CSV table of C-alpha atoms and ligand atoms in Angstrom, one decimal:
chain,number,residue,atom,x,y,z
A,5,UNK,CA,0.0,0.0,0.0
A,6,UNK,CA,1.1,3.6,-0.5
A,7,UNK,CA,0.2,7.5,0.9
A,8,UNK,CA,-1.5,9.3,-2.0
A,9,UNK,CA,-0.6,12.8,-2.7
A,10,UNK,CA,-3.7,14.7,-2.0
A,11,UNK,CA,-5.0,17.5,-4.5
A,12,UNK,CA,-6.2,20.4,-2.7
A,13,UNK,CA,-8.7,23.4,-4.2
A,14,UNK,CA,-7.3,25.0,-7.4
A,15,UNK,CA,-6.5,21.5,-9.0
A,16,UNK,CA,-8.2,20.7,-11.8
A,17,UNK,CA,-9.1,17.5,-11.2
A,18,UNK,CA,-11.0,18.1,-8.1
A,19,UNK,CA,-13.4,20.0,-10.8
A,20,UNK,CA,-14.0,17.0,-13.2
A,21,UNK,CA,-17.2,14.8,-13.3
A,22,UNK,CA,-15.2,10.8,-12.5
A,23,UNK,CA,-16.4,7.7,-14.6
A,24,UNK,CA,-18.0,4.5,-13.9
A,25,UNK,CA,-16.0,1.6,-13.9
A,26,UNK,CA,-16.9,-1.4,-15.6
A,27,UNK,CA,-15.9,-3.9,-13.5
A,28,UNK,CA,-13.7,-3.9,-10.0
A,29,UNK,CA,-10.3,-5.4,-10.7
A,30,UNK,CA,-7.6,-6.0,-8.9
A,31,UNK,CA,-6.1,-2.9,-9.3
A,32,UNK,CA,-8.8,-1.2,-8.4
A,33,UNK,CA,-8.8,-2.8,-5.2
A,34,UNK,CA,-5.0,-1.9,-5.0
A,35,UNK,CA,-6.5,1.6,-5.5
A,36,UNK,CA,-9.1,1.7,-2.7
A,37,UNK,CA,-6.5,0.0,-0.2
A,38,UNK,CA,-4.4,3.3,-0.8
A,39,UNK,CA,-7.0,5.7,-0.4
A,40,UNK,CA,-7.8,3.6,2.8
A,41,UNK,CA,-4.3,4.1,3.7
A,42,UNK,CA,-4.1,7.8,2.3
A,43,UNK,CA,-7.6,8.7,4.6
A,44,UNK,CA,-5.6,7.6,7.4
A,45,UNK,CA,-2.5,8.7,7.6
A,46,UNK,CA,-4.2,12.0,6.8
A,47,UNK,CA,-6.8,11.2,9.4
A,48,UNK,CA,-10.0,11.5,6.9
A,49,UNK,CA,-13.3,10.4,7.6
A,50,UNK,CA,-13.9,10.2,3.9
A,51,UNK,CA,-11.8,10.1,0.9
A,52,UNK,CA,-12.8,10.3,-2.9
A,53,UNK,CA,-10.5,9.2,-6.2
A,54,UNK,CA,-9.9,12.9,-7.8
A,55,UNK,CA,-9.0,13.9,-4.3
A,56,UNK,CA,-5.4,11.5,-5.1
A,57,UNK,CA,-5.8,12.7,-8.5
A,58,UNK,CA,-7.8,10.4,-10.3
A,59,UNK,CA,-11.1,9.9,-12.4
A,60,UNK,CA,-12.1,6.6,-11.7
A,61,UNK,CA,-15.8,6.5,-9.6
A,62,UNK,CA,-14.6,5.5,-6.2
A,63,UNK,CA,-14.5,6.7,-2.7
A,64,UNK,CA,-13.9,5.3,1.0
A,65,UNK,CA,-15.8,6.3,4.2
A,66,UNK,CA,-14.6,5.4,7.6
A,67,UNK,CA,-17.5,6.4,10.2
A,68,UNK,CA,-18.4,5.0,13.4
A,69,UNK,CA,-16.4,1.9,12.8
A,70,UNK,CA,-17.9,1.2,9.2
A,71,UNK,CA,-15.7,1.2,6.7
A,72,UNK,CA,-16.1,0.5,3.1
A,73,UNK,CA,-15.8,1.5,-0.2
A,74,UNK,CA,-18.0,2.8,-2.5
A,75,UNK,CA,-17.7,2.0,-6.0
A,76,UNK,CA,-20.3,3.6,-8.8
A,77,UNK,CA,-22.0,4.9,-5.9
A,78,UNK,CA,-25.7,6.2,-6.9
A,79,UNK,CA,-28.4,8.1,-4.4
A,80,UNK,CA,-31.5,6.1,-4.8
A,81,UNK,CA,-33.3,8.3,-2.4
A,82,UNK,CA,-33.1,11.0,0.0
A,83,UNK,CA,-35.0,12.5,2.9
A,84,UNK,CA,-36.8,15.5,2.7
A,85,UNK,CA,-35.6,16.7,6.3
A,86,UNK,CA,-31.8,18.6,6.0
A,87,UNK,CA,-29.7,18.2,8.8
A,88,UNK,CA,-27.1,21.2,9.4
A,89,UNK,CA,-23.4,20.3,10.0
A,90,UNK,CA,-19.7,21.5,10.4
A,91,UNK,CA,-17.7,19.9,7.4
A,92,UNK,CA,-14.4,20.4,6.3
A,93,UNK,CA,-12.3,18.4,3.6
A,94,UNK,CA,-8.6,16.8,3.2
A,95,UNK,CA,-8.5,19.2,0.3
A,96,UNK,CA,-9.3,21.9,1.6
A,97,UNK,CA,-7.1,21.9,4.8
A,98,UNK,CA,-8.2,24.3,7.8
A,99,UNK,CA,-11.0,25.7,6.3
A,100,UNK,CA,-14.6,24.4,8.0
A,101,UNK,CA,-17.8,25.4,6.8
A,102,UNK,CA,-22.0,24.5,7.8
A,103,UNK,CA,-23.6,22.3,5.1
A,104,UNK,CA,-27.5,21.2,4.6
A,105,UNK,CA,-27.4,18.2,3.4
A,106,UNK,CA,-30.6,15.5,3.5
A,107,UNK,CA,-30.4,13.4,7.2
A,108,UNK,CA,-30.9,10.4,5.6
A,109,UNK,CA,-29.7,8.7,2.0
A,110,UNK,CA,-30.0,5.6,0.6
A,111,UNK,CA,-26.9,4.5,-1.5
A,112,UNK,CA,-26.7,1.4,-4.3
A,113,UNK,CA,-22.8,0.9,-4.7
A,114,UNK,CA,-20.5,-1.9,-5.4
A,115,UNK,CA,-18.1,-2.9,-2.8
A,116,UNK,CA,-14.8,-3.7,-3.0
A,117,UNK,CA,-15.3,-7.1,-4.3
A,118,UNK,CA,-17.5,-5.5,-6.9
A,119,UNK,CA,-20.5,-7.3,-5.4
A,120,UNK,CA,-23.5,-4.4,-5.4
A,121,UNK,CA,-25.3,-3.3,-2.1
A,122,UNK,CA,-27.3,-0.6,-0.9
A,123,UNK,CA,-26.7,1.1,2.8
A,124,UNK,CA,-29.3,3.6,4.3
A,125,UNK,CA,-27.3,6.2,6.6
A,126,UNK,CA,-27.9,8.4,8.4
A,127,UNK,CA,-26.3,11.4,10.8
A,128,UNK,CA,-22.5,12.0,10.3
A,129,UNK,CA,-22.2,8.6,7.6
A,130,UNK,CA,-25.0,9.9,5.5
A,131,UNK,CA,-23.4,13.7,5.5
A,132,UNK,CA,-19.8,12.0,4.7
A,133,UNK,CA,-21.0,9.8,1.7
A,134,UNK,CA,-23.3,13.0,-0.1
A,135,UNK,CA,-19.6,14.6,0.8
A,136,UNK,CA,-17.9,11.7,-0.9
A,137,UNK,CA,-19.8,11.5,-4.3
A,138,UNK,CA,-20.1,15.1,-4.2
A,139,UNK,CA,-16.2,14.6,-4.7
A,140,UNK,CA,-16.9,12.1,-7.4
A,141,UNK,CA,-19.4,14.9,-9.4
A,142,UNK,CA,-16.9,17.3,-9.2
A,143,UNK,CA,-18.6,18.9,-6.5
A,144,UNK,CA,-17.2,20.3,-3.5
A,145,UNK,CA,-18.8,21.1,-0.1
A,146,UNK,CA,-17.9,24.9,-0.4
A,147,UNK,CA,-20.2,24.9,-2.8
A,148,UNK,CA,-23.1,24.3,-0.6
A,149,UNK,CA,-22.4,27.5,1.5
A,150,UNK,CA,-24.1,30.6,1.0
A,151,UNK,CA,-22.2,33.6,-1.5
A,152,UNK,CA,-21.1,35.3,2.2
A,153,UNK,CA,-19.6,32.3,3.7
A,154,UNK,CA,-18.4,31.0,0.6
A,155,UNK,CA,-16.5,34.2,-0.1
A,156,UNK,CA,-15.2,33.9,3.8
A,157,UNK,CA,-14.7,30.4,3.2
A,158,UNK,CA,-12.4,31.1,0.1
A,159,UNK,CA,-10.5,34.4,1.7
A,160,UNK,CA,-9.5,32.0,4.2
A,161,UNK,CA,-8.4,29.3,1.7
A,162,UNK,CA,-6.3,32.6,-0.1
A,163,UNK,CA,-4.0,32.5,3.3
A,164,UNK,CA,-3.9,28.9,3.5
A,165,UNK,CA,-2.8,27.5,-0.2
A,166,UNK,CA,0.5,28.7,-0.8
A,167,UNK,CA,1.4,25.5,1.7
A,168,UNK,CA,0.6,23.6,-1.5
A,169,UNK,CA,2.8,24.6,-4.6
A,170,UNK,CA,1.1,22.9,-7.4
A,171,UNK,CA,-2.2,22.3,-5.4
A,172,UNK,CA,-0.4,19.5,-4.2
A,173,UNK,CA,-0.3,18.2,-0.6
A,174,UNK,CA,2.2,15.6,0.8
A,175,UNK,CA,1.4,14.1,4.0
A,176,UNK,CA,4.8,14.7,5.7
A,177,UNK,CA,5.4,12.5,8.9
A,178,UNK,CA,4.5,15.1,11.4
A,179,UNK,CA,1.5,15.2,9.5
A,180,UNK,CA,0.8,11.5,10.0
A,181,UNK,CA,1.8,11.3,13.6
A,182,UNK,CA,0.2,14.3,14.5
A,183,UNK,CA,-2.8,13.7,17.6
A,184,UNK,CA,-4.3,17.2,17.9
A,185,UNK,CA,-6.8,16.7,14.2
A,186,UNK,CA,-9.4,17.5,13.5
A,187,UNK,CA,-11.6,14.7,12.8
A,188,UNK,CA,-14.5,16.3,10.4
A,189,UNK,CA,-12.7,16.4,7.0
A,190,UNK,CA,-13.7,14.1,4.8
B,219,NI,NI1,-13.7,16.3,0.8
């Protein structure tokens, strides 16, 4: 297994709509073991392909001791009732902003054996998989926010990415060893 380099805002990648896969091979599952891997060491809660970089149609979630991937991940229904929460995201380091999102989703995916399932979440796992395939639409959760806290959202973000030359970020070792995280970023 290997760290990913992450992407961070401002790399075009992060922008582009990813495509299904046709069938999960065994370098696929080489891929979702790294973005495993890559979610940890940057200690993620969530982590989609074009956030390493990539356009396949995959993401992880690790939530309340469920972990799995989610391959061609669709939304086959949501609730009606939004539920307000912090979020923040590996690519966007340090900035944190409130997202409505439904409570509830339903989700067909494949796993990592490329068998197909369906999970209902809810709470912080439904918020981090509509994060995740947000990822995989080319959406990002700043783009929920209103124009105010969006603009705030991306002043802050002005201060921040010069860490990232390239709007690429290397998990150093500090990074990986580091115990005061925050654990929302997905
Ligand atoms: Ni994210």
């Amino acid at each position: 297994m290997s760290i990913l380099r992450i992407h961070v805002l401002g790399s075009p990648v992060l922008r582009q709509v990813t495509k299904e896969i046709a069938s999960v091979t065994d370098e696929h599952r080489q891929f979702i073991d790294d973005l495993f891997e890559t979610m940890y060491a940057a200690h993620g809660i969530g982590l989609a392909a074009p956030q390493v970089g990539r356009t396949e149609r995959i993401a992880v979630v690790d939530v309340d001791d469920q972990a799995f991937a989610l391959v061609n991940p669709v939304i086959v229904s949501d609730d009606k009732t939004l539920a307000k929460g912090e979020e923040g995201c590996l690519s966007i380091p340090d900035v944190y902003g409130d997202v409505a999102r439904p409570e509830r989703v339903k989700v067909r995916a494949l796993d990592r054996d490329g068998n197909p399932f369906e999970i209902e979440a809810e709470g912080l796992l439904a918020r981090c998989i509509q994060h995740e395939i947000d990822h995989l639409d080319g959406r990002m959760f700043i783009d929920h926010l209103s124009v105010l806290r969006r603009k705030a959202a991306l002043a802050k973000w002005a201060t921040i990415k010069g860490k990232y030359p390239g709007y690429i970020r290397t998990l150093n070792a500090d990074e990986v060893a580091e115990h005061h995280h925050r654990d929302e970023e997905l």
